[in-house]
Structures are given as structure tokens and as C-alpha cells.
């Protein structure tokens, strides 16, 4: 009789174990499915918010460029403004000796997209020279000095975007931003 109790217990364990295990796995799968849905929902919400923020930044930059174009009374002054934006962007992008794809994409998307209507032969050549020979901070500031101070707010946007595009500000980028703040305050 004792043997049958032991065999019965083993049988119960052998049958009950998989049932409990299956229930556990099913519960975990359901939880995991809910967790994945929640994660995806959070990701989707964050992505939408980031896209909306990018759209607002693009609109703000477009407005700044449009206002500058209206404020500047001739094509030469607008060209100086455009070149200065590229000089600042490329200087900031190269300040840590790394010009990554995100920075390049920002420059192409935000700057080229906002200024392409006013870019032509000589201006395009000047911008190309900046790409191939990125200016130092001091050289970029020489370009900025040629632009009316009322239009300098766009440089804050450009520097902030270039430096923060990868989500991390290293010491060289922080120093660049500090130098810009000192320069514009002088």
C-alpha cells in the first residue's frame, strides 16, 4: 500500500507539474505580451512626441530664416547669413573631432532644407569649402560677426541641435557651447 501512495504522488507530480508549468508559462506569456504592448505603446508615444518636437524646431528655424531673409536687404547679406550658419554648424559638429551621421543628417535636413531656395553657384561653392575644411570656433565666429546681432538666435538653435543630436554632450561640445555663450555675451 505504501508503494501505491508513493506511485500516486509521483503520478500526481508528473501530471500536475506540467499543468502548473503550463499555467505559469501561459501567465508569463500573457504578462510579457501586455508588457510588450505597454512598451510598444510607450515607444510609439515617445516617438510621436519627438517627431512633434522636431517639427516645431523645424518650423521655428524656417521662421528664423524667413525673418532673416526679409530683414536682410540684399542677396549678399543673406548669403553671409547662410554661410555663417553652416560655419557654426560644421564647427560645432567637428569640435570633438567626430562628425557623425546624425550631425550630418541634421545639417542636411535642417540647414540645407531651410536655405536651399537661396543657394546657388558661388554660395554652394563656399558651403562646400566649409564641409571640406571645417572652421575652428574662432573662424566660425568671424563669420558670425558679419551678421546682425538680432539674427544670432538661430546660432543657439544650431549649436544646441548639433551638440545634443546624439543625446550626449562630451567635454569638447560643452566647451564649444560655453565659448559660444561667452562670445555672444561680449
Tab-separated table of C-alpha atoms in Angstrom:
chain	number	residue	atom	x	y	z
A	1	UNK	CA	0.000	0.000	0.000
A	2	UNK	CA	2.867	2.386	0.724
A	3	UNK	CA	4.230	1.811	-2.754
A	4	UNK	CA	0.929	2.886	-4.298
A	5	UNK	CA	0.914	6.093	-2.259
A	6	UNK	CA	4.428	6.866	-3.496
A	7	UNK	CA	3.495	5.989	-7.089
A	8	UNK	CA	0.326	8.075	-6.769
A	9	UNK	CA	2.371	11.023	-5.530
A	10	UNK	CA	4.834	10.623	-8.396
A	11	UNK	CA	1.957	10.371	-10.853
A	12	UNK	CA	0.323	13.489	-9.395
A	13	UNK	CA	3.605	15.343	-9.636
A	14	UNK	CA	4.219	14.034	-13.138
A	15	UNK	CA	0.771	15.149	-14.282
A	16	UNK	CA	0.356	18.232	-12.076
A	17	UNK	CA	3.848	19.601	-12.700
A	18	UNK	CA	3.338	20.174	-16.410
A	19	UNK	CA	-0.118	21.619	-15.778
A	20	UNK	CA	1.254	24.089	-13.237
A	21	UNK	CA	4.233	24.755	-15.501
A	22	UNK	CA	1.956	25.351	-18.470
A	23	UNK	CA	-0.224	27.691	-16.415
A	24	UNK	CA	2.890	29.557	-15.261
A	25	UNK	CA	4.236	29.877	-18.808
A	26	UNK	CA	0.813	30.980	-20.054
A	27	UNK	CA	0.625	33.579	-17.300
A	28	UNK	CA	4.136	34.798	-18.046
A	29	UNK	CA	3.378	34.923	-21.773
A	30	UNK	CA	0.248	36.963	-21.140
A	31	UNK	CA	2.221	39.284	-18.843
A	32	UNK	CA	5.005	39.510	-21.372
A	33	UNK	CA	2.501	40.241	-24.125
A	34	UNK	CA	0.960	43.003	-22.012
A	35	UNK	CA	4.423	44.301	-21.162
A	36	UNK	CA	5.438	44.329	-24.824
A	37	UNK	CA	2.215	46.143	-25.716
A	38	UNK	CA	2.876	48.679	-22.978
A	39	UNK	CA	6.480	49.060	-24.125
A	40	UNK	CA	5.391	49.495	-27.747
A	41	UNK	CA	2.744	51.983	-26.683
A	42	UNK	CA	5.328	53.929	-24.701
A	43	UNK	CA	7.753	53.803	-27.602
A	44	UNK	CA	5.071	54.967	-30.039
A	45	UNK	CA	4.084	57.819	-27.738
A	46	UNK	CA	7.697	58.895	-27.247
A	47	UNK	CA	8.359	58.674	-30.971
A	48	UNK	CA	5.299	60.801	-31.740
A	49	UNK	CA	6.342	63.382	-29.151
A	50	UNK	CA	9.875	63.517	-30.556
A	51	UNK	CA	8.535	63.923	-34.107
A	52	UNK	CA	6.263	66.731	-32.926
A	53	UNK	CA	9.195	68.406	-31.182
A	54	UNK	CA	11.335	68.069	-34.324
A	55	UNK	CA	8.512	69.548	-36.389
A	56	UNK	CA	8.283	72.529	-34.038
A	57	UNK	CA	12.056	73.038	-34.192
A	58	UNK	CA	11.975	72.877	-37.986
A	59	UNK	CA	9.134	75.382	-38.108
A	60	UNK	CA	10.976	77.688	-35.690
A	61	UNK	CA	14.145	77.512	-37.802
A	62	UNK	CA	12.190	78.081	-41.014
A	63	UNK	CA	10.627	81.150	-39.435
A	64	UNK	CA	14.038	82.454	-38.326
A	65	UNK	CA	15.475	82.005	-41.816
A	66	UNK	CA	12.407	83.608	-43.395
A	67	UNK	CA	12.602	86.568	-40.998
A	68	UNK	CA	16.302	86.945	-41.695
A	69	UNK	CA	15.711	86.860	-45.426
A	70	UNK	CA	13.098	89.588	-45.054
A	71	UNK	CA	15.267	91.644	-42.695
A	72	UNK	CA	18.359	91.450	-44.857
A	73	UNK	CA	18.053	93.990	-47.600
A	74	UNK	CA	20.100	92.223	-50.244
A	75	UNK	CA	21.206	88.832	-51.502
A	76	UNK	CA	24.814	89.326	-50.353
A	77	UNK	CA	23.722	89.875	-46.727
A	78	UNK	CA	21.535	86.747	-46.890
A	79	UNK	CA	24.442	84.738	-48.320
A	80	UNK	CA	26.654	85.907	-45.450
A	81	UNK	CA	23.962	84.754	-43.022
A	82	UNK	CA	23.648	81.338	-44.675
A	83	UNK	CA	27.421	80.798	-44.756
A	84	UNK	CA	27.653	81.767	-41.083
A	85	UNK	CA	25.006	79.156	-40.195
A	86	UNK	CA	26.982	76.454	-41.976
A	87	UNK	CA	30.246	77.645	-40.411
A	88	UNK	CA	28.759	77.436	-36.917
A	89	UNK	CA	27.116	74.059	-37.561
A	90	UNK	CA	30.241	72.495	-39.033
A	91	UNK	CA	32.496	73.979	-36.372
A	92	UNK	CA	30.240	72.612	-33.624
A	93	UNK	CA	29.995	69.232	-35.362
A	94	UNK	CA	33.783	68.932	-35.622
A	95	UNK	CA	34.678	70.376	-32.204
A	96	UNK	CA	35.261	66.891	-30.778
A	97	UNK	CA	36.930	65.594	-33.958
A	98	UNK	CA	33.912	63.411	-34.723
A	99	UNK	CA	31.482	64.311	-37.468
A	100	UNK	CA	28.864	61.607	-37.187
A	101	UNK	CA	25.917	60.668	-39.371
A	102	UNK	CA	23.371	62.265	-37.028
A	103	UNK	CA	25.140	65.618	-37.232
A	104	UNK	CA	25.452	65.345	-40.998
A	105	UNK	CA	21.759	64.479	-41.247
A	106	UNK	CA	20.832	67.481	-39.088
A	107	UNK	CA	22.860	69.822	-41.266
A	108	UNK	CA	21.381	68.392	-44.444
A	109	UNK	CA	17.826	68.234	-43.139
A	110	UNK	CA	17.578	71.436	-41.141
A	111	UNK	CA	20.026	73.782	-42.817
A	112	UNK	CA	20.009	72.666	-46.426
A	113	UNK	CA	16.256	72.181	-46.311
A	114	UNK	CA	15.670	75.660	-44.900
A	115	UNK	CA	18.104	77.582	-47.073
A	116	UNK	CA	18.142	75.734	-50.397
A	117	UNK	CA	15.980	78.312	-52.143
A	118	UNK	CA	18.726	80.890	-51.709
A	119	UNK	CA	21.697	78.656	-52.520
A	120	UNK	CA	23.322	78.956	-55.906
A	121	UNK	CA	26.755	78.666	-57.583
A	122	UNK	CA	29.197	80.750	-55.525
A	123	UNK	CA	27.324	80.227	-52.271
A	124	UNK	CA	27.201	76.487	-52.871
A	125	UNK	CA	30.950	76.528	-53.518
A	126	UNK	CA	31.593	78.417	-50.255
A	127	UNK	CA	29.486	75.927	-48.307
A	128	UNK	CA	31.311	73.035	-49.967
A	129	UNK	CA	34.633	74.536	-48.883
A	130	UNK	CA	33.371	74.658	-45.297
A	131	UNK	CA	32.451	70.966	-45.485
A	132	UNK	CA	35.912	70.029	-46.740
A	133	UNK	CA	37.745	72.379	-44.398
A	134	UNK	CA	35.567	72.809	-41.280
A	135	UNK	CA	36.229	76.068	-39.478
A	136	UNK	CA	37.553	76.320	-35.950
A	137	UNK	CA	35.421	78.044	-33.347
A	138	UNK	CA	37.280	81.341	-33.859
A	139	UNK	CA	36.920	81.164	-37.635
A	140	UNK	CA	33.200	80.393	-37.343
A	141	UNK	CA	32.815	83.413	-35.073
A	142	UNK	CA	34.426	85.596	-37.747
A	143	UNK	CA	31.508	84.623	-39.986
A	144	UNK	CA	29.023	85.301	-37.173
A	145	UNK	CA	30.459	88.800	-36.587
A	146	UNK	CA	29.354	89.732	-40.112
A	147	UNK	CA	25.698	89.080	-39.235
A	148	UNK	CA	23.381	91.487	-37.415
A	149	UNK	CA	23.132	90.518	-33.711
A	150	UNK	CA	19.341	90.488	-33.942
A	151	UNK	CA	19.674	87.342	-36.069
A	152	UNK	CA	22.045	85.469	-33.756
A	153	UNK	CA	19.267	83.477	-32.051
A	154	UNK	CA	19.470	80.911	-34.836
A	155	UNK	CA	23.019	80.017	-33.775
A	156	UNK	CA	21.702	78.987	-30.348
A	157	UNK	CA	19.340	76.565	-32.090
A	158	UNK	CA	22.026	75.224	-34.426
A	159	UNK	CA	24.613	74.709	-31.693
A	160	UNK	CA	22.093	73.116	-29.352
A	161	UNK	CA	20.898	70.680	-32.016
A	162	UNK	CA	24.364	69.737	-33.280
A	163	UNK	CA	25.738	69.178	-29.793
A	164	UNK	CA	22.714	67.264	-28.494
A	165	UNK	CA	21.857	65.274	-31.623
A	166	UNK	CA	23.372	62.086	-30.183
A	167	UNK	CA	21.864	62.591	-26.724
A	168	UNK	CA	25.270	63.025	-25.102
A	169	UNK	CA	27.355	66.170	-24.604
A	170	UNK	CA	31.055	65.430	-24.257
A	171	UNK	CA	33.586	67.833	-22.747
A	172	UNK	CA	34.615	69.348	-26.103
A	173	UNK	CA	31.000	70.003	-27.039
A	174	UNK	CA	30.325	71.525	-23.626
A	175	UNK	CA	33.377	73.759	-24.056
A	176	UNK	CA	32.136	74.817	-27.501
A	177	UNK	CA	28.741	75.739	-26.082
A	178	UNK	CA	30.379	77.656	-23.215
A	179	UNK	CA	32.630	79.518	-25.655
A	180	UNK	CA	29.581	80.445	-27.748
A	181	UNK	CA	27.746	81.782	-24.682
A	182	UNK	CA	30.786	83.883	-23.740
A	183	UNK	CA	31.189	85.115	-27.327
A	184	UNK	CA	27.576	86.208	-27.718
A	185	UNK	CA	27.575	87.912	-24.293
A	186	UNK	CA	30.642	90.006	-25.151
